[in-house]
Backbone as a ProteinNet text record, in pm:
[ID]
protein_1_A
[PRIMARY]
XXXXXXXXXXXXXXXXXXXXXXXXXXXXXXXXXXXXXXXXXXXXXXXXXXXXXXXXXXXXXXXXXXXXXXXXXXXXXXXXXXXXXXXXXXXXXXXXXXXXXXXXXXX
[TERTIARY]
-18.6	-98.1	-8.9	4.1	69.4	-29.4	-8	-84	-29.9	19.4	103.3	-3	29.3	-74.8	-191.8	-215.1	-350.9	-412.5	-331	-380.1	-481.5	-401.5	-449.2	-553.5	-551.4	-660	-783.6	-781.2	-870.9	-957.1	-866.7	-920.4	-989.7	-951.1	-1005.2	-1150.5	-1156.4	-1266.5	-1395.9	-1320.4	-1425.1	-1484.7	-1393.3	-1424.1	-1528.7	-1524.5	-1614	-1764.8	-1753.2	-1894.3	-1956.6	-1880	-1912.1	-1987.7	-1907.2	-1918.2	-2040.3	-2068.4	-2153	-2122.6	-1968.1	-1927.6	-1786.6	-1721.6	-1595	-1460.9	-1404	-1305.1	-1172	-1110.7	-1044.6	-902.7	-883.5	-775.8	-774.7	-908.2	-943.5	-896.5	-931.4	-875.9	-730.1	-659.6	-499.6	-451.5	-546.2	-506.3	-499.6	-637	-703.8	-578.4	-558.5	-434.4	-278.5	-277.4	-141.9	-57.3	-135.8	-40	18.6	111.7	145.6	75.5	2.3	-70.4	3.9	132.5	223.4	288.9	341.2	427.3	329.9	193.2	109.6	69.5	59.5	33.6	167.4	271.5	404.5	413.9	376.5	400.7	302.7	203.8	111.3	169.5	222.1	256.9	407.4	474.1	606	634.9	502	526.7	614.7	670.4	738	736.6	764.6	732.7	803.7	741.8	780.4	730.3	844	807.8	896.2	858.4	950.5	1060.2	1031	1149.5	1255.5	1232.9	1347.2	1418.1	1548.5	1583.3	1601.8	1600	1641.4	1499.4	1382.8	1277.7	1242.9	1324.3	1274.9	1230.7	1300	1281.4	1123	1085.6	966.6	839	886.3	785.1	763.6	842.3	846.6	740	780.2	708.5	551.5	527.9	394.9	309.9	390.5	345.3	311.1	385.1	347.4	229.5	230.7	96.4	-43	-38.2	-136.4	-194.4	-107.3	-113.2	-199	-121.8	-186.2	-299.2	-283.8	-405.6	-530.4	-525.9	-627.6	-706.9	-651.4	-690	-720.4	-724.6	-767.7	-664.8	-531.8	-428.5	-416	-388.2	-399	-272.6	-264.4	-108	-37.2	-67.1	39.1	83.5	-15.4	41.5	120.3	79.3	181.1	328.9	325	481.2	533.6	470.5	534.5	556	475.8	504.6	628.7	623.2	749.2	878.4	874.4	993.7	1033	925.5	983.6	1023.5	992.5	1061.6	1174.4	1156.2	1307.2	1392.3	1352.9	1436.7	1446.9	1367	1366.4	1219.1	1223.2	1087.7	1049.4	962.2	913.8	838.8	846.3	801.4	622.9	593.6	429.7	373.4	403.3	337.3	359.2	436.2	461.1	385	362.5	284.7	131.2	87.6	-47.3	-74.8	24.1	0.7	-44	45.6	27.8	-110.4	-159.9	-275.2	-415.6	-384	-486.7	-484.3	-387.4	-369.5	-442.5	-404.5	-451.6	-613.7	-675.1	-798.5	-878.1	-823.5	-881.3	-888.9	-779.4	-759.2	-847.1	-865.3	-919.5	-1021.4	-1149	-1244.7	-1295.1
1827.5	1793.9	1688.9	1692.7	1591.6	1463.2	1334.8	1231.5	1154.7	1216.2	1155.9	1063.7	942.5	856.6	833.7	841	859.2	720.3	592.7	443.7	452.7	485.7	493.2	600.4	704.9	783.1	756.6	706.8	656.7	520.5	427.1	338.9	369.3	471.9	522.9	585.1	640.7	718.6	634.1	530.5	423.2	333.8	314.2	236.1	309.3	454.4	529.6	522.9	527.6	512.3	384.2	271.7	136.8	123.2	153.3	130.8	218.9	319.7	438.5	516.6	495.1	575.1	615.1	721.8	744.8	663	624.7	537.6	611.3	581.7	668.4	682.7	630	704	858.9	867.9	1017.5	1130.5	1133.8	1240.8	1251.4	1125.3	1141.4	1226.6	1194.8	1262	1398.2	1448.2	1598.6	1669.1	1610.3	1681.2	1665.3	1609.9	1592.3	1500.8	1431.5	1304.9	1197	1114.4	1018.1	873.6	822.6	730.7	576.9	600.8	476.2	457.2	586.8	598.2	564.8	609.7	594.9	440.6	358.7	219.8	141.4	191.4	140.4	149.6	275.7	280.4	190.9	137.3	37.3	-110.1	-124.5	-256	-260.3	-187.7	-218.5	-202.3	-99.3	-68.2	51.6	114.3	227.9	329.2	463.9	558.3	538.9	547.9	521.7	640.2	706	814.4	829.4	931.7	950.2	1051.7	1124.3	1191.8	1129.7	1000.3	956.6	835.8	865.3	770.8	629.6	612.9	495.7	394.2	460.1	372.8	376.6	406.5	382.6	265.3	168.2	38.1	-12.1	32.3	-18	55.4	193.1	277.6	224.7	157.1	115.6	-22.2	-80.7	-201.2	-197	-65.8	-28.8	29.8	111.5	125.3	39.1	-65.5	-173.4	-222.6	-275.9	-333.6	-236.8	-89.9	-24.3	-28.8	-7.3	-30.9	-130.6	-245.9	-390.8	-446	-420.2	-473.9	-404.4	-277.9	-192.8	-272	-348.2	-398.8	-564.7	-586.2	-743.7	-841.5	-773.5	-866.7	-943.8	-1100.1	-1178.3	-1176.2	-1227.8	-1236.2	-1321.2	-1424	-1518.7	-1416.3	-1369.6	-1269.4	-1145.5	-1086.3	-991.6	-1055.9	-1176.5	-1226.9	-1239.6	-1291.2	-1323	-1185.6	-1064.9	-947.8	-885.5	-914.8	-856.1	-921	-1068.8	-1133	-1092.2	-1056.1	-1009.8	-879.9	-779.5	-658.1	-628.8	-709.8	-697.3	-802.2	-913.9	-1033.1	-1079.5	-1067.6	-1152.2	-1165.8	-1277.5	-1364.4	-1332.4	-1259.3	-1204.2	-1331.6	-1336.2	-1494.5	-1487.7	-1596.1	-1615.8	-1527.9	-1551.7	-1448.1	-1316.1	-1267.7	-1101.8	-1078.7	-1136.6	-1120.1	-1139.2	-1236.6	-1231.7	-1120.3	-1076.6	-1005.2	-849.6	-830.6	-699.2	-702.4	-802.8	-811.5	-800.2	-869	-849.1	-698.7	-639.6	-489.5	-406.7	-439.6	-357.6	-373.7	-492.5	-521.1	-451.1	-465.4	-409.9	-247	-207.8	-44.1	6.6	-67.7	-16.6	-106.8	-123.1	-235.4	-185.7
-1647.7	-1521.6	-1461	-1331.7	-1247.7	-1242.6	-1243.8	-1227.2	-1125.4	-1023.3	-885.5	-801.7	-775.5	-696.5	-774.6	-940.6	-992.8	-950.3	-982.1	-932.9	-782.7	-684.5	-575	-548.7	-598.2	-591.5	-658.3	-787.6	-844.1	-781.9	-739.2	-663.5	-533.1	-460.4	-355.9	-375.6	-483.6	-530.6	-554.7	-659.5	-709.7	-588.8	-493.5	-365.9	-288.2	-277.1	-217.5	-267.7	-402.8	-467.6	-445.7	-471.4	-458.3	-308.9	-229.4	-62.7	-31.1	-107	-36.9	92.7	94.1	200.3	148.3	238.4	191.1	229.6	133.7	171	255.8	338.1	463.2	355.7	246	175.6	119.2	87.5	34.6	116.5	253.6	325.4	332.6	319	299.4	177.6	71.9	-44.7	-49	5.1	50.5	136.1	218.3	296.3	266.7	127.1	73.8	148.8	209	315.4	209.6	288.8	207.9	264.6	151.6	189.6	203.9	131.6	152	269.2	301.1	464.3	561.5	520.2	657.7	663.2	562.5	540.8	598.9	543.9	591	746.6	817.2	947.7	1028.5	995.3	1045.8	1037.8	883.6	877.6	946.4	971.5	1021.6	1182.2	1194.3	1373.8	1425.3	1303.7	1332.2	1227.7	1239.9	1128.7	997.8	893.5	776.4	690.9	637.6	556.2	449.2	312.8	219.9	239	370.2	410.8	502.4	534.1	603.8	512.5	450.8	378.4	433.6	560.8	649.6	629.9	583.2	564.8	429.5	324.4	195.8	147	184.6	153.2	179	328.8	370.3	309.3	287	202.7	89.3	-5	-130.1	-132.6	-13.5	-3.9	-15.2	93.4	144.3	9.7	-92	-189.1	-285.5	-298.7	-367.2	-328.7	-197	-107.9	-172.9	-149.1	-169.9	-295.3	-413.7	-529.2	-582.4	-520.5	-576.9	-515.9	-384.2	-296.5	-320.6	-358.2	-402.1	-514	-584.4	-713.7	-654.8	-546.7	-502.5	-523.3	-516.8	-537.5	-389.7	-403	-291.3	-242	-107.7	-60.9	-138.6	-199.8	-284	-394.4	-475.4	-575.9	-551	-414.2	-348.2	-344.9	-303.1	-264.6	-392.1	-496.4	-628.3	-703.1	-666.2	-729.3	-665.7	-540.9	-467.2	-504.6	-528.7	-578.3	-711.2	-788.2	-942.6	-926.1	-836.3	-838.9	-765.2	-639.9	-553.5	-540.4	-622.6	-627.8	-478.3	-428.8	-266.8	-244.6	-183.7	-163.2	-5.8	-17.3	165.1	215.7	327	406.7	394.6	379.2	383.4	474.6	601.3	738.7	705.1	657.2	613.2	509.9	415.9	268.1	344.5	408.7	477.4	541	647	732.6	672.6	556.5	476.1	417.6	362.5	297.6	419.1	535.9	648.6	680.3	700.8	753.6	641.7	515.7	419.6	439.6	421.9	427.4	528.6	658.5	761.3	764.8	721.1	712.3	602.6	464.8	352.8	317.7	385.2	348.8	218.9
[MASK]
+++++++++++++++++++++++++++++++++++++++++++++++++++++++++++++++++++++++++++++++++++++++++++++++++++++++++++

C-alpha cells in the first residue's frame, strides 16, 4: 500500500472532523492534485509544480510548510526547521507570510 502524503491526508481528514466542515485539502487529494505545488503557487505567486524542475526548491519549501503547519508549527519553528533541513536561514517576514498564508487557506 502506498502511503503517499499520509501525514497531510490524515491531518486534513481530522481537521474536517473537528471543524465539522470539509478541509479544502481533501478535494485536492481526491483529484490526485499536488497540495504542495498548489500551496507553493500561492506563497510564491507563480506556478509551482513537481513537473517543473525549476520550481523544485519552492515546492519542497511548500511541502515542509504544509506538513509542519498542519500540526500547528509556528513561524519561528518553521524557520528553525528550514534552517536544519536546508542549512539556510529564511527571513522572518517570509516565514511569517508562509504561516499566514497557510492559516488563511486551511483554517
